[in-house]
Coordinates of C-alpha atoms and ligand atoms in Angstrom, one line a residue:
M1 CA 125.2 127.5 93.0
K2 CA 122.0 126.2 91.3
V3 CA 121.7 122.5 90.7
T4 CA 121.1 123.2 87.1
D5 CA 124.4 125.2 86.9
H6 CA 126.2 122.3 88.6
I7 CA 124.9 120.0 85.9
Q8 CA 125.8 122.3 83.2
Q9 CA 129.4 122.8 84.6
A10 CA 129.8 119.1 84.8
K11 CA 129.8 118.9 80.9
G12 CA 128.1 115.5 80.7
K13 CA 130.0 113.8 83.6
T14 CA 127.7 112.1 86.2
L15 CA 127.9 113.8 89.6
F16 CA 127.4 112.2 92.9
S17 CA 124.8 113.6 95.6
F18 CA 123.0 112.4 98.6
E19 CA 120.2 113.1 101.0
I20 CA 120.4 113.1 104.8
L21 CA 117.7 113.2 107.5
P22 CA 117.9 115.6 110.4
P23 CA 118.7 113.7 113.6
L24 CA 116.0 112.8 116.1
K25 CA 115.4 115.7 118.6
G26 CA 117.9 115.4 121.4
Q27 CA 120.9 114.4 119.2
D28 CA 123.6 117.0 118.3
I29 CA 124.7 118.1 115.0
Q30 CA 127.9 116.0 115.2
S31 CA 125.7 112.9 114.2
I32 CA 125.1 114.7 110.8
F33 CA 128.7 115.6 110.3
D34 CA 129.6 112.0 111.0
N35 CA 127.2 110.9 108.3
I36 CA 128.5 113.5 105.7
D37 CA 132.2 113.3 106.4
P38 CA 132.9 109.9 104.8
L39 CA 131.1 110.9 101.6
M40 CA 132.9 114.3 101.0
E41 CA 135.8 112.6 99.1
F42 CA 133.3 111.9 96.2
N43 CA 132.8 115.7 95.7
P44 CA 129.1 116.1 96.1
P45 CA 128.1 119.5 94.6
F46 CA 125.1 119.5 97.0
V47 CA 123.6 117.7 100.0
D48 CA 119.7 117.5 100.3
V49 CA 118.2 117.7 103.9
T50 CA 114.7 116.3 104.3
Y51 CA 111.9 118.0 106.1
H52 CA 109.8 116.2 108.7
R53 CA 106.4 117.6 109.6
E54 CA 104.8 117.5 112.9
E55 CA 103.0 114.4 114.3
Y56 CA 100.1 114.1 116.6
V57 CA 100.5 111.9 119.7
Y58 CA 98.0 111.1 122.4
K59 CA 99.2 111.1 126.0
E60 CA 97.0 109.5 128.7
L61 CA 96.3 111.9 131.5
D62 CA 95.9 110.8 135.3
N63 CA 92.1 111.1 134.8
G64 CA 92.2 108.7 131.9
L65 CA 91.5 111.4 129.3
L66 CA 93.7 111.6 126.2
K67 CA 95.7 114.8 125.5
K68 CA 96.6 115.5 121.9
Q69 CA 100.1 116.8 121.5
V70 CA 101.8 118.1 118.4
V71 CA 105.4 116.9 118.3
K72 CA 108.2 117.3 115.7
K73 CA 110.6 114.5 116.1
R74 CA 113.2 115.7 113.5
P75 CA 113.4 119.4 113.6
G76 CA 116.4 121.5 112.3
T77 CA 116.3 121.3 108.4
V78 CA 117.1 124.9 108.0
G79 CA 119.9 125.0 110.7
I80 CA 121.5 121.9 109.3
C81 CA 121.5 123.3 105.8
A82 CA 123.2 126.4 107.2
A83 CA 125.7 124.4 109.1
I84 CA 126.5 122.2 105.9
Q85 CA 127.1 125.2 103.7
N86 CA 129.3 126.8 106.4
K87 CA 131.4 123.7 107.2
Y88 CA 131.8 122.0 103.8
Q89 CA 131.3 124.8 101.3
V90 CA 128.8 122.8 99.3
D91 CA 125.4 123.6 98.5
A92 CA 122.7 122.4 100.9
I93 CA 119.1 121.9 99.6
P94 CA 116.4 121.9 102.2
H95 CA 113.0 120.1 101.4
I96 CA 110.1 122.2 101.9
L97 CA 106.6 120.9 102.2
C98 CA 102.9 122.1 101.6
G99 CA 101.9 120.1 104.7
G100 CA 101.9 121.9 107.9
F101 CA 102.7 125.3 106.2
T102 CA 100.3 128.1 105.4
K103 CA 101.5 130.2 102.5
E104 CA 102.6 132.8 105.0
D105 CA 104.8 130.3 106.8
T106 CA 106.2 129.1 103.4
E107 CA 107.0 132.8 102.5
N108 CA 108.7 133.3 105.8
F109 CA 110.7 130.0 105.4
L110 CA 111.9 131.0 102.0
I111 CA 113.0 134.5 103.3
D112 CA 115.1 132.7 105.8
L113 CA 116.6 130.5 103.3
D114 CA 117.4 133.3 101.0
F115 CA 119.1 135.3 103.8
L116 CA 121.3 132.2 104.5
G117 CA 122.4 132.1 100.9
I118 CA 120.6 128.9 100.0
K119 CA 120.1 128.7 96.2
N120 CA 117.9 125.5 95.8
V121 CA 114.9 124.1 97.3
M122 CA 113.2 120.8 96.8
A123 CA 109.4 121.5 96.7
L124 CA 107.1 118.7 98.0
R125 CA 103.5 118.2 99.1
G126 CA 104.4 115.9 101.9
D127 CA 102.3 113.0 103.2
A128 CA 99.4 112.9 105.4
V129 CA 100.3 113.2 109.1
K130 CA 100.9 109.7 110.6
S131 CA 97.5 109.5 112.4
E132 CA 95.6 110.5 109.3
T133 CA 94.9 108.5 106.0
Y134 CA 94.8 111.4 103.5
F135 CA 96.8 114.5 103.1
R136 CA 95.1 117.5 104.3
P137 CA 96.6 121.0 103.5
E138 CA 96.5 123.8 105.9
R139 CA 93.5 126.2 105.5
E140 CA 95.8 128.9 104.0
G141 CA 98.3 126.5 102.6
N142 CA 99.3 125.0 99.2
K143 CA 97.4 121.9 98.3
Y144 CA 99.9 120.4 95.8
A145 CA 103.6 120.6 95.2
G146 CA 102.7 122.5 91.8
E147 CA 101.1 125.3 93.9
L148 CA 104.1 125.5 96.0
V149 CA 106.3 125.8 93.0
S150 CA 104.2 128.7 91.8
Q151 CA 104.6 130.5 95.2
I152 CA 108.4 130.1 95.1
Q153 CA 108.4 131.4 91.5
Q154 CA 106.3 134.3 92.6
L155 CA 108.9 135.2 95.2
N156 CA 111.6 134.8 92.5
Q157 CA 109.6 137.6 90.7
G158 CA 109.6 139.7 93.8
N159 CA 105.8 139.1 94.3
Y160 CA 105.1 138.7 98.0
L161 CA 101.8 137.7 99.6
D162 CA 101.2 141.3 100.7
D163 CA 101.0 143.2 97.6
E164 CA 101.4 146.5 99.5
L165 CA 105.2 145.8 100.3
L166 CA 107.7 148.2 99.0
N167 CA 111.3 147.4 97.8
N168 CA 110.4 143.8 96.9
A169 CA 113.7 141.8 96.9
K170 CA 113.6 138.9 94.4
T171 CA 114.8 135.6 95.4
S172 CA 116.4 133.3 92.9
F173 CA 115.7 129.7 93.9
C174 CA 116.4 126.8 91.6
I175 CA 113.4 124.5 92.3
G176 CA 113.5 120.6 92.4
V177 CA 110.3 118.5 92.4
A178 CA 109.7 114.8 92.9
G179 CA 108.9 112.3 90.2
Y180 CA 107.8 108.7 90.5
P181 CA 108.9 106.2 87.9
E182 CA 106.4 103.6 89.3
K183 CA 103.8 106.4 89.8
H184 CA 102.8 108.3 93.0
M185 CA 100.7 106.0 95.3
E186 CA 97.6 108.2 95.0
A187 CA 97.8 108.7 91.4
P188 CA 95.1 106.9 89.3
S189 CA 97.6 106.1 86.6
L190 CA 101.1 107.0 85.5
D191 CA 99.7 109.2 82.7
S192 CA 97.8 111.3 85.2
D193 CA 100.9 111.5 87.5
V194 CA 103.1 112.6 84.6
Y195 CA 100.5 115.1 83.6
F196 CA 100.7 116.8 87.0
L197 CA 104.6 116.4 86.9
K198 CA 104.5 118.5 83.8
Q199 CA 102.3 121.0 85.5
K200 CA 105.0 121.4 88.2
I201 CA 107.5 122.1 85.4
K202 CA 105.2 124.7 83.7
N203 CA 104.8 126.3 87.1
G204 CA 108.6 126.8 87.2
A205 CA 110.4 123.7 88.5
N206 CA 113.9 123.4 87.3
Y207 CA 114.7 119.7 87.8
I208 CA 113.2 116.4 89.0
V209 CA 114.6 113.9 91.5
T210 CA 112.9 110.5 91.3
Q211 CA 111.5 108.3 94.0
M212 CA 113.9 105.3 94.6
F213 CA 113.6 102.4 92.2
F214 CA 115.3 99.0 92.0
D215 CA 114.8 98.2 88.3
N216 CA 116.5 100.6 86.0
S217 CA 114.1 99.8 83.1
K218 CA 111.3 101.6 85.0
F219 CA 113.6 104.7 85.3
F220 CA 114.4 104.6 81.6
A221 CA 110.7 104.1 80.6
F222 CA 109.7 107.0 82.9
V223 CA 112.3 109.3 81.4
E224 CA 111.1 108.4 77.9
K225 CA 107.5 109.1 78.9
C226 CA 108.5 112.4 80.4
R227 CA 110.4 113.4 77.3
S228 CA 107.6 112.4 75.0
E229 CA 105.3 114.6 77.1
G230 CA 107.6 117.6 76.5
I231 CA 109.4 117.7 79.9
T232 CA 112.9 118.7 79.2
V233 CA 114.4 119.4 82.6
P234 CA 117.1 117.3 84.0
I235 CA 115.7 114.0 85.7
I236 CA 117.9 112.8 88.5
P237 CA 117.5 109.1 89.6
G238 CA 117.2 108.5 93.4
L239 CA 118.8 105.2 94.6
K240 CA 118.8 103.4 97.8
P241 CA 120.7 100.3 98.7
I242 CA 118.7 97.7 100.6
A243 CA 120.3 97.1 104.0
T244 CA 118.0 94.9 106.0
K245 CA 115.7 91.9 105.3
K246 CA 112.8 93.7 106.8
Q247 CA 113.1 96.2 104.0
L248 CA 111.7 93.7 101.7
N249 CA 108.4 94.5 103.2
V250 CA 108.9 97.9 104.4
I251 CA 110.1 99.5 101.2
P252 CA 107.1 98.4 98.9
H253 CA 104.7 99.3 101.7
R254 CA 106.2 102.7 102.5
F255 CA 107.4 103.9 99.1
H256 CA 105.0 102.0 96.8
V257 CA 107.8 100.5 94.6
D258 CA 108.3 97.1 93.3
L259 CA 111.4 95.0 94.1
P260 CA 112.7 92.8 91.2
D261 CA 112.4 89.0 91.8
D262 CA 116.2 88.5 91.3
L263 CA 116.9 90.9 94.2
I264 CA 114.3 89.4 96.4
K265 CA 115.7 85.9 95.9
E266 CA 119.3 87.1 96.7
I267 CA 118.1 88.7 99.9
I268 CA 116.0 85.8 101.0
K269 CA 119.1 83.6 100.8
C270 CA 121.0 85.8 103.3
D271 CA 121.5 84.4 106.7
N272 CA 122.0 87.9 108.4
N273 CA 121.7 91.6 107.7
K274 CA 125.5 91.8 107.1
Q275 CA 125.0 89.7 103.9
V276 CA 121.9 91.7 103.0
R277 CA 123.9 94.9 103.0
E278 CA 126.4 93.3 100.7
V279 CA 123.6 92.3 98.3
G280 CA 122.1 95.7 98.5
V281 CA 125.4 97.4 97.8
E282 CA 126.2 95.1 94.9
W283 CA 122.8 95.7 93.4
C284 CA 123.1 99.4 93.7
I285 CA 126.6 99.5 92.2
N286 CA 125.2 97.6 89.2
Q287 CA 122.3 100.0 88.9
S288 CA 124.7 103.0 89.3
K289 CA 127.0 101.8 86.6
E290 CA 124.2 101.3 84.1
L291 CA 122.6 104.6 84.8
I292 CA 126.1 106.3 84.3
K293 CA 126.3 104.7 81.0
K294 CA 123.1 106.2 80.0
N295 CA 124.5 109.6 80.9
V296 CA 122.3 110.6 83.8
P297 CA 123.3 114.0 85.2
I298 CA 123.6 112.9 88.8
L299 CA 123.2 109.9 90.9
H300 CA 121.4 110.8 94.1
Y301 CA 121.5 108.4 97.0
Y302 CA 119.1 108.2 99.9
S303 CA 121.6 107.8 102.9
M304 CA 118.8 107.4 105.5
G305 CA 121.2 108.5 108.2
K306 CA 123.7 105.8 107.3
S307 CA 126.8 106.5 105.0
D308 CA 128.9 103.3 105.1
N309 CA 127.0 101.5 102.4
I310 CA 126.8 104.7 100.2
K311 CA 130.5 105.1 100.5
S312 CA 131.1 101.4 99.5
I313 CA 128.9 102.2 96.4
A314 CA 130.5 105.6 95.5
A315 CA 134.1 104.1 95.9
Q316 CA 133.2 101.6 93.1
V317 CA 131.3 104.0 90.8
F318 CA 132.9 107.4 91.1
Ligands
LIG1 P1 102.5 116.3 94.3 O1 103.3 116.6 93.2 O2 101.6 117.4 94.8 O3 101.6 115.0 93.9 C1 100.7 114.4 95.0 C2 99.6 113.5 94.2 O4 98.7 114.4 93.7 C3 100.1 112.7 93.0 O5 99.4 111.5 92.9 C4 99.8 113.7 91.9 O6 99.6 112.9 90.6 C5 98.6 114.3 92.3 N1 98.5 115.8 91.9 C6 99.5 116.6 91.7 N2 99.0 117.8 91.4 C7 97.6 117.7 91.3 C8 96.7 118.6 91.0 N3 96.7 119.9 90.7 N4 95.3 118.1 90.9 C9 95.0 116.8 91.3 N5 96.0 115.9 91.6 C10 97.3 116.3 91.6 N6 108.3 113.8 102.2 C11 108.5 114.5 103.3 O7 107.7 114.6 104.2 N7 109.7 115.2 103.5 C12 110.7 115.1 102.6 O8 111.8 115.7 102.7 C13 110.5 114.4 101.3 N8 111.4 114.3 100.4 C14 111.2 113.6 99.3 C15 112.1 113.6 98.2 C16 111.9 112.9 97.0 C17 113.0 112.9 96.0 C18 110.6 112.2 96.9 C19 110.4 111.4 95.6 C20 109.8 112.1 97.8 C21 109.9 113.0 99.1 N9 109.0 113.0 100.1 C22 109.2 113.8 101.2 C23 107.7 112.3 99.9 C24 106.6 113.2 99.4 O9 106.2 114.2 100.2 C25 105.3 112.3 99.1 O10 105.6 111.3 98.2 C26 104.1 113.0 98.9 O11 103.0 112.0 99.0 C27 103.9 113.6 97.5 O12 104.6 114.7 97.3 P2 104.8 115.4 95.8 O13 105.6 116.7 96.1 O14 105.2 114.3 94.8 O15 103.3 115.8 95.6

């Protein structure tokens, strides 16, 4: 079922959902099930599965020269989605990127998803590959998530890249896109970022999931801004509980979000990461409860491959 239908059916009740990462290459699918099993009691209508593009690594040869290798450390997004739908009978939402995909690759990827009965996709641009500073699209690829949304909508209309195809089956993907309450790191301003977010909606995106945030007032201000710009689709807050002291530096650096001083102070006081996890869970419970009071349609948790803290939060909130 489509995310927008899940929201409509919930009739104002806030739903629980979460996002998982494919395991590192070499692990089996049981590690995914071990991550999902403890969270199923909270009735998620869907589970998101992230997509991880290729990385370049340089290996030194015997003669001292470097050989460039392309590696994909976390393959399996589509297979995991199929396995989730099959095992748990809930919708699985694959993330799909512009990066690393030509438009032809994108079309073929979408055809696979459609054949598997997948009804939703999260359309993203993706980041630059790790060894590069700026995002570079494929020569025949989409440059921005907005272009990817347009391509998906074209397929929903039965318009394939090869306009000589006959019997063009229409897909019917419901499309999610990313929103950034504290603006995307490359955007010159929040105004400009919201302008392009609106373009993604105009191009056919059906809902927004936000980047993680730790200060609800930033989310509320973002929603207000989006609404005043005429964005009417559901906006789903993304939440992540802090779990280690190191994340005090990693999260702002990696995700370009601020941490509130009160949270920082509490974490600095902790003697070990067990205590940090408790602070992170408590903070996230409070965020969740306040967001529910404001009638958000869904609370979407970034599990990052660990579900015990998400379970502790969901047990208090749902
Ligand atoms: P876009 O919407 O294309 O925006 C990128 C930048 O370009 C922004 O600064 C925007 O303001 C600007 N912009 C947009 N359109 C235009 C235009 N037409 N002209 C000029 N400027 C424009 N990454 C992964 O690799 N895998 C994942 O599974 C994944 N999942 C994510 C899930 C969520 C909920 C979020 C919030 C992020 C996720 N990311 C993931 C990270 C995401 O790929 C990066 O944040 C990426 O840098 C931007 O992606 P986007 O879709 O927001 O890009």
